[in-house]
Coordinates of C-alpha atoms and ligand atoms in Angstrom, one line a residue:
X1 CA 27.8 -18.0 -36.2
X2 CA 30.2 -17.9 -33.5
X3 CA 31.6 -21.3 -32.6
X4 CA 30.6 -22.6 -28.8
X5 CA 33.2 -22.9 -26.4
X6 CA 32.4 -23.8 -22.3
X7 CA 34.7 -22.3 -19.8
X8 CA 35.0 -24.2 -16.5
X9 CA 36.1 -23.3 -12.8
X10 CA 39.0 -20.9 -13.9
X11 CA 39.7 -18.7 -16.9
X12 CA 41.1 -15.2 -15.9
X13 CA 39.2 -12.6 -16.5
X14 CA 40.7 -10.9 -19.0
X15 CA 41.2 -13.7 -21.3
X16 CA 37.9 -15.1 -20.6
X17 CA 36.9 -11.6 -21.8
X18 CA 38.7 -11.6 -25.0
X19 CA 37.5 -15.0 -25.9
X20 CA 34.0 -13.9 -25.6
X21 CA 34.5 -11.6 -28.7
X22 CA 35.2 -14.3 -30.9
X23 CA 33.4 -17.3 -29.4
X24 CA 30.3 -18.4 -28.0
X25 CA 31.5 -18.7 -24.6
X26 CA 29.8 -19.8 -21.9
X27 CA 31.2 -20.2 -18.3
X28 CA 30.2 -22.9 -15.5
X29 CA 31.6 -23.2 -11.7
X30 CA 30.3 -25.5 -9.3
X31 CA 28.0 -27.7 -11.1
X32 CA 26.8 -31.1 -11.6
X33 CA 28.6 -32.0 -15.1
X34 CA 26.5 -34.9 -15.4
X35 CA 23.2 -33.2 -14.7
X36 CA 22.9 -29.6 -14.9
X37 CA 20.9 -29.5 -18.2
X38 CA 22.3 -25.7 -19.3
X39 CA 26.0 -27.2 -19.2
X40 CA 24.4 -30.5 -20.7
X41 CA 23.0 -28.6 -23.6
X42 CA 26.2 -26.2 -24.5
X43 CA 28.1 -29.3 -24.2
X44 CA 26.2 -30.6 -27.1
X45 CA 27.1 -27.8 -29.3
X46 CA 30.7 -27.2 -28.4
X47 CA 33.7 -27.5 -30.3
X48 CA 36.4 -26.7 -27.4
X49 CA 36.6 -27.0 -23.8
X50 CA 39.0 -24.4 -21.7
X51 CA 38.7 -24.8 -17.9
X52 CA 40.6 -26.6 -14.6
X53 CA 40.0 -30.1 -13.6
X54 CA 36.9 -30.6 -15.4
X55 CA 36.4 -34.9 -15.3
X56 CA 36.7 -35.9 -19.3
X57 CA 35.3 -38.9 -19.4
X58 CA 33.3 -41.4 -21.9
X59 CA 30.5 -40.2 -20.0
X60 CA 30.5 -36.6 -21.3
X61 CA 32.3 -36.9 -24.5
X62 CA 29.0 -39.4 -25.3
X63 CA 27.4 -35.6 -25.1
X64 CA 29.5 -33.4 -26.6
X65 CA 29.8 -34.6 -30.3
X66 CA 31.4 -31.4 -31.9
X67 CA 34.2 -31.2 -29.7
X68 CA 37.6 -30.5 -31.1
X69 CA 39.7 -29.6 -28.2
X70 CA 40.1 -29.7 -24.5
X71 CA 42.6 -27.2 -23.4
X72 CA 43.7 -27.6 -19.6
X73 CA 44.1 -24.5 -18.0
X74 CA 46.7 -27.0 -16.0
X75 CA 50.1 -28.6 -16.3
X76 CA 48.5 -31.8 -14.7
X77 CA 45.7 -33.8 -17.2
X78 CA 44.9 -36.6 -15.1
X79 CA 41.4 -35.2 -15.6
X80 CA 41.5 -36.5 -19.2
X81 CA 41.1 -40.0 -20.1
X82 CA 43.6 -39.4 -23.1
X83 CA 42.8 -43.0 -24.6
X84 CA 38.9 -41.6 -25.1
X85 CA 39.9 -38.5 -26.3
X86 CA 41.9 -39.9 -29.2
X87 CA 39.7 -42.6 -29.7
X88 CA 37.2 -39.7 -30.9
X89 CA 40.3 -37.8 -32.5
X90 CA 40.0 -35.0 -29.9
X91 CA 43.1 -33.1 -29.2
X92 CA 43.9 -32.5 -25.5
X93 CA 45.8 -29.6 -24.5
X94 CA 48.3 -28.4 -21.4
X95 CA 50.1 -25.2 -19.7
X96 CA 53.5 -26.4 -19.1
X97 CA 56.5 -24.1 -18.6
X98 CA 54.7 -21.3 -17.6
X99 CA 53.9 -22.3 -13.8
X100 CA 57.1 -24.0 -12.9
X101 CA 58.8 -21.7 -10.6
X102 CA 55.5 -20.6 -8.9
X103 CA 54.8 -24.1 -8.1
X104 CA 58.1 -24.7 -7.2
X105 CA 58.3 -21.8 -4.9
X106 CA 54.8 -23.2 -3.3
X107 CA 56.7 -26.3 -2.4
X108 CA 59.7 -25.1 -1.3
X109 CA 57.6 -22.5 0.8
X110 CA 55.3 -25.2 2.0
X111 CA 58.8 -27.4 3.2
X112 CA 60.5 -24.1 5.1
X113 CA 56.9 -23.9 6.8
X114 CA 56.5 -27.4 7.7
X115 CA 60.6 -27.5 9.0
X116 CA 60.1 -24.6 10.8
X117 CA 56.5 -24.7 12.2
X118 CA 56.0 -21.1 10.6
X119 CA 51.9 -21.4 10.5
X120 CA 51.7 -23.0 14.6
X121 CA 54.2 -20.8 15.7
X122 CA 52.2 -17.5 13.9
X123 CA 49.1 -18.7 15.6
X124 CA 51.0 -19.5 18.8
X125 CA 51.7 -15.6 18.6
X126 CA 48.4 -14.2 17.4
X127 CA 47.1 -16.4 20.7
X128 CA 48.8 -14.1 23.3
X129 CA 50.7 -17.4 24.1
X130 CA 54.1 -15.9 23.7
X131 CA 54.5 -14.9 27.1
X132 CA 58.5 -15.7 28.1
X133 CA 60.7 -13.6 25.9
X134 CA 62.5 -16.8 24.5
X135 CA 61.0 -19.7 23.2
X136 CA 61.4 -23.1 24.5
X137 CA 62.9 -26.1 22.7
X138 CA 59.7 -27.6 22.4
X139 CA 58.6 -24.6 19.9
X140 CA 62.0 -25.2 17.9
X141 CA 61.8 -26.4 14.4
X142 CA 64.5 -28.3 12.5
X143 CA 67.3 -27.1 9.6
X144 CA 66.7 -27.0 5.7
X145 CA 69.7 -25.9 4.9
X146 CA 72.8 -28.3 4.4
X147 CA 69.8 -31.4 4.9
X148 CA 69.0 -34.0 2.0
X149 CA 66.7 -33.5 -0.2
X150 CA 65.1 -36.4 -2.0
X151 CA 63.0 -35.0 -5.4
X152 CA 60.6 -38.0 -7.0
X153 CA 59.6 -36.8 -10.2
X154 CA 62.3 -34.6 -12.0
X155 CA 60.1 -33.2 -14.6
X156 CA 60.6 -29.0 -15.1
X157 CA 58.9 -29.0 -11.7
X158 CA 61.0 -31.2 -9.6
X159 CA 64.4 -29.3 -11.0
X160 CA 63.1 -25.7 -10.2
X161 CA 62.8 -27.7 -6.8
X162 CA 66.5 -29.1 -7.2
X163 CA 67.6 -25.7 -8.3
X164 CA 66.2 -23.5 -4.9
X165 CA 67.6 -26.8 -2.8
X166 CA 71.3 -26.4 -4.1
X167 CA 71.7 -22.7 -5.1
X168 CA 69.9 -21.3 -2.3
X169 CA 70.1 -24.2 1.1
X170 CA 72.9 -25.9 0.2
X171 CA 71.3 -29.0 0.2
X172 CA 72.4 -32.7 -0.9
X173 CA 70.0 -34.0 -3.6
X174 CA 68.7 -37.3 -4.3
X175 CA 66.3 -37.6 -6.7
X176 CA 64.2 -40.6 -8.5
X177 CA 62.2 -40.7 -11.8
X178 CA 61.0 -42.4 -15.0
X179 CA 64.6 -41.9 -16.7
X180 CA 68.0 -40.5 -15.1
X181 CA 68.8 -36.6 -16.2
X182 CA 72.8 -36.5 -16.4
X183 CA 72.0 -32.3 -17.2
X184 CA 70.4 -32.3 -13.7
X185 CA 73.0 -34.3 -12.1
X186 CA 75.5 -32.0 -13.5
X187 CA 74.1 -28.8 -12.7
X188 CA 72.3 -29.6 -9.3
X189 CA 74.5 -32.4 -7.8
X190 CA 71.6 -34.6 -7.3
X191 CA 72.0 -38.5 -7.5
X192 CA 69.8 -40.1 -9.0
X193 CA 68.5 -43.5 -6.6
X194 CA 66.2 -46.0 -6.6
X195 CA 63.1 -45.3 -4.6
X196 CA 63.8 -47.1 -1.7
X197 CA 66.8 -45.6 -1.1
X198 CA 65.7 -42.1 -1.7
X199 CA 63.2 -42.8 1.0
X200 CA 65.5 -44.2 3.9
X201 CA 68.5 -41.7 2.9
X202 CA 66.1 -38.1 3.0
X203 CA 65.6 -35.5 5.6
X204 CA 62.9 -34.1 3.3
X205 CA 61.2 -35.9 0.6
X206 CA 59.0 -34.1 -1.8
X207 CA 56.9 -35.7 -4.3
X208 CA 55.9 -33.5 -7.4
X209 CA 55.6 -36.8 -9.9
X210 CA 52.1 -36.4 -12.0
X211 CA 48.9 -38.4 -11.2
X212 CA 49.3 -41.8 -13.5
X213 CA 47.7 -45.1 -13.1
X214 CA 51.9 -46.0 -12.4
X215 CA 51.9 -43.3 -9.8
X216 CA 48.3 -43.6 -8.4
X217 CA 49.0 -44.9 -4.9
X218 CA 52.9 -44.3 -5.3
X219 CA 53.4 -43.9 -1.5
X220 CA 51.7 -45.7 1.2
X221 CA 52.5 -47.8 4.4
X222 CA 55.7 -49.4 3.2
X223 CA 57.0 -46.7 1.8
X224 CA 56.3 -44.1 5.0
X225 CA 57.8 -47.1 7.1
X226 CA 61.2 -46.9 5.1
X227 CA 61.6 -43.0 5.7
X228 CA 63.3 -41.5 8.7
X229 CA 61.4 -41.2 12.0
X230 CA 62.6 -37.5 11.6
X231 CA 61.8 -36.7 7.6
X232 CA 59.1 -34.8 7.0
X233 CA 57.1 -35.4 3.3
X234 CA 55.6 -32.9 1.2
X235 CA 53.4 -33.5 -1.6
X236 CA 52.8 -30.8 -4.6
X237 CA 51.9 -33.3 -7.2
X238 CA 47.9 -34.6 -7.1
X239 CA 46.5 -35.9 -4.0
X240 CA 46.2 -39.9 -5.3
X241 CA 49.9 -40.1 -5.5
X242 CA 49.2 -41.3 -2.4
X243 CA 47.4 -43.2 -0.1
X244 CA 46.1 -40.9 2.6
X245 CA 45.1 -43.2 5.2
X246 CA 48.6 -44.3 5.5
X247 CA 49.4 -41.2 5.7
X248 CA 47.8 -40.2 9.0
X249 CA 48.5 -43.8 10.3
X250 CA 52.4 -43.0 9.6
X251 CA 52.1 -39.2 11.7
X252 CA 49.5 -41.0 13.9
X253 CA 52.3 -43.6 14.7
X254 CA 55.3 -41.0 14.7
X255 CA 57.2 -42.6 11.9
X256 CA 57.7 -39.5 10.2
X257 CA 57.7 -36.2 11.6
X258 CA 55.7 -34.0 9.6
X259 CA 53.7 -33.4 6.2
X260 CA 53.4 -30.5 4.1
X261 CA 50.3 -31.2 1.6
X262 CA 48.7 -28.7 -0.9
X263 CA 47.1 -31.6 -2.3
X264 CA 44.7 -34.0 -0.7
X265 CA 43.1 -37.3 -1.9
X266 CA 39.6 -35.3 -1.7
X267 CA 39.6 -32.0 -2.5
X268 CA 37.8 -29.7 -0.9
X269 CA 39.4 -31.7 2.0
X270 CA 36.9 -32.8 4.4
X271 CA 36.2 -31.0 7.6
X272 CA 36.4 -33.6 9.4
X273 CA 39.8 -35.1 8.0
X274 CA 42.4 -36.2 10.9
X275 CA 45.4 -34.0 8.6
X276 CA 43.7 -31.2 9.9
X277 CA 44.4 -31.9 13.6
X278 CA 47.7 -32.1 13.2
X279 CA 50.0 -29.6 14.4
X280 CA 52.9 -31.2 12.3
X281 CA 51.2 -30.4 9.3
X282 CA 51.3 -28.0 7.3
X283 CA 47.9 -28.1 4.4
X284 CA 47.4 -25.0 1.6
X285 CA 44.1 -26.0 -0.7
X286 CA 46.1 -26.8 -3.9
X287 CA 47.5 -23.3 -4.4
X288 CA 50.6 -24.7 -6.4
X289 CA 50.4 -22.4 -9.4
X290 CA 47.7 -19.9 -7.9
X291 CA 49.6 -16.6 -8.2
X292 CA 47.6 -13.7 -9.7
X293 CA 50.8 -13.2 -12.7
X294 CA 50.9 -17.0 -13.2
X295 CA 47.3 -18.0 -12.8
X296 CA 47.0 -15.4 -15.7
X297 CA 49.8 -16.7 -18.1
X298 CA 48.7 -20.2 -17.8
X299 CA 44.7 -18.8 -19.0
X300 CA 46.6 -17.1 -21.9
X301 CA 48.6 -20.4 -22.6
X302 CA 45.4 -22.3 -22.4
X303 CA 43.4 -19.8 -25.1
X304 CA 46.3 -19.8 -27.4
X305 CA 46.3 -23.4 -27.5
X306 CA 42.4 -23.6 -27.4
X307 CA 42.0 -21.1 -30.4
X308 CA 44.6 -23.1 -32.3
X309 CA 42.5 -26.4 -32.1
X310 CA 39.4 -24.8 -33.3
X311 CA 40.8 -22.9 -35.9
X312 CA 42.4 -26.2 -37.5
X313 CA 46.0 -25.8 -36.3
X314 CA 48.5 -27.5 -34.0
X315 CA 48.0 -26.3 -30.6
X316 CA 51.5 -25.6 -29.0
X317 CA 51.1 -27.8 -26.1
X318 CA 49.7 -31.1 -27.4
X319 CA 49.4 -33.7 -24.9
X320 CA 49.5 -36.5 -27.5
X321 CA 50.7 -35.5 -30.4
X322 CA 49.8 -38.9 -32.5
X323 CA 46.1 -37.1 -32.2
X324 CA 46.8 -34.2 -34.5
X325 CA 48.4 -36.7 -37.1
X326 CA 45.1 -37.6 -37.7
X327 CA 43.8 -34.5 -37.8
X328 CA 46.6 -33.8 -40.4
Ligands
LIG1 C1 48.5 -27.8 -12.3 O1 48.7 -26.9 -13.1 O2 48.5 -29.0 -12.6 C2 48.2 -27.3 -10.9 O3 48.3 -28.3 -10.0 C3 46.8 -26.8 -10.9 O4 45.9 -27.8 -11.0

C-alpha cells in the first residue's frame, strides 16, 4: 500500500505529479484545517506533510498520529511549532538556498520601486495624467545609489541583499543580526551596528530577519520614531516582524517616508487596510520567492527532503537536527 502524503496550498505541478506515482497523495487549498472532515481524515493516515504555510500545531498533530515529516515548501517555518514536533519525534523540513537571490531580487526590486515611485508614476501614465512633457518635482523620487543601506537579519537572504547594494548601487551598508559576519564585512563593506543605530543612520532599512517569538514585534513605534523622516522601510521577512499599526501611524504622521511591504501582519491583506491608501507605499502579496524557476526548485527541494523522511533517512534540510538523533 502506498504511503499517504497531504499536499497543501503549493506543490508544482510537476513534482506534485511525480509524487503521486509513489504516494498516496492527496492535495488541499483553501480549507478549514481544523474542520474540513476529508483533510481531517487523510490527516489521520499520513505519514508526511509537503505544502506552504500550513499552521502545525498541537491541534492537528493530536490528529495525525502517523506523521513522520513535515517538509516546508518554504525557507521560513514559523508555521511549525518545532517544540511539538519534536516532542512527537517528527522531523521538520525547509528549502533554504534555493530561493535566495529571487527573494533578494524581490526586495531590492520592491526598494527601487518604493525610491522611485515606479507603480504611482506607471498608473500616473496609464491615467492620461501625463500631460506636460516634463514632470514636476513633486512626481520626483529619491536616489538608491551611493545611499545607506541598513540590512537586519544577515542570513543567506540579507547578504544576496548586501551583495546587489555594494556591487551594483554603490551603497554604504550597515547591517544588524544575531552574531557579527567578519566574511560579510569583508566582502560587502557593511558594519555591523546595534539596532538603534542602524535605524537613525539608514536611508533605507530593509528587514528580511525570520518570524521568531525574539523577532515577533521587532519594529514598532519606537523604533519608526528613531529612523529618518526621509528613510523609507521595506519588509521581506514575515508580516509579524512588525507591528502594523505603528506602521501606518509612523507614514500617517510623516516620520518616515515610505514603505515597501510584500508581507503584511494579515495575509490576504484586508481590503480595507489604511497601507493600501498610501501612495508612498509600495505592497506585492508575498511574492518573495514566487518565480516560476524558483517556485519549482524549492517543490523539488521540499520532495527530496519529504521522500527522505519517509523512507527512513536524513532529509537534507533538517530544521532541528537533534530530532533525527532520535530517529537514529
Ligand atoms: C519563504 O520561503 O519563506 C517565502 O517567504 C515563502 O513563504
Amino acid at each position: 500500500m502506498k504511503k499517504k502524503v497531504i499536499a497543501y496550498n503549493r506543490v508544482e505541478k510537476p513534482v506534485l505529479e511525480d509524487l503521486q506515482k509513489r504516494y498516496d497523495v492527496e492535495f488541499f487549498k483553501n480549507i478549514d484545517t481544523k474542520k474540513d472532515p476529508v483533510f481531517l481524515k487523510h490527516l489521520s493516515q499520513a505519514e508526511g506533510i509537503i505544502g506552504l504555510e500550513l499552521v502545525v500545531d498541537r491541534e492537528l498533530l493530536d490528529q495525525a498520529p502517523n506523521l513522520k515529516i513535515v517538509s516546508n515548501v518554504s525557507v521560513g517555518y514559523n508555521n511549525l511549532n518545532l517544540d511539538e514536533l519534536k516532542r512527537r519525534n517528527i522531523m521538520a523540513t525547509n528549502t533554504p538556498g534555493v530561493l535566495t537571490d529571487t527573494v533578494a531580487d524581490t526586495v531590492f526590486g520592491i526598494l527601487i520601486a518604493t525610491a522611485r515611485r515606479i507603480p504611482e508614476l506607471d498608473q500616473f501614465v496609464k491615467n492620461g495624467e501625463w500631460t506636460s512633457e516634463a514632470v514636476e518635482p513633486d512626481q520626483f523620487g529619491t536616489n538608491v545609489h551611493h545611499k545607506k543601506l541598513g540590512i537586519i537579519g544577515m542570513g543567506r537572504i540579507g547578504q544576496a541583499i548586501a551583495k546587489r547594494a555594494h556591487f551594483g548601487f554603490d551603497m554604504d551598508i550597515l547591517y544588524h543580526s544575531r552574531t557579527q559576519k567578519p566574511s560579510v564585512e569583508e566582502k560587502f563593506a557593511a558594519t555591523y551596528c546595534e539596532l538603534n543605530e542602524l535605524l537613525s543612520e539608514s536611508d533605507f532599512i530593509c528587514l528580511i530577519t525570520p518570524l521568531t517569538p525574539e523577532t515577533e514585534g521587532l519594529i514598532g513605534k519606537r523604533e519608526f520614531q528613531l529612523m529618518k523622516k526621509s528613510a523609507i522601510f521595506i519588509n521581506g521577512s514575515r508580516g509579524k516582524t512588525v507591528v502594523e499599526q505603528d506602521l501606518i501611524d509612523a507614514l500617517k504622521a510623516g516620520a518616515i517616508a515610505g514603505a515597501g511591504l510584500d508581507v503584511f501582519e494579515k495575509e490576504p491583506i484586508d481590503p480595507g487596510n489604511p497601507l493600501l491608501k498610501m501612495k508612498n507605499v509600495v505592497s506585492t502579496p508575498h511574492i518573495g520567492s514566487s518565480t516560476h524557476e524558483t517556485e519549482l526548485e524549492m517543490s523539488k527541494l521540499a520532495a527530496i527532503n519529504l521522500e527522505a523522511g519517509l523512507n527512513g533517512e536524513k532529509p537534507p534540510n533538517l530544521i532541528d537536527s537533534s530530532v533525527w538523533e532520535m530517529h537514529k
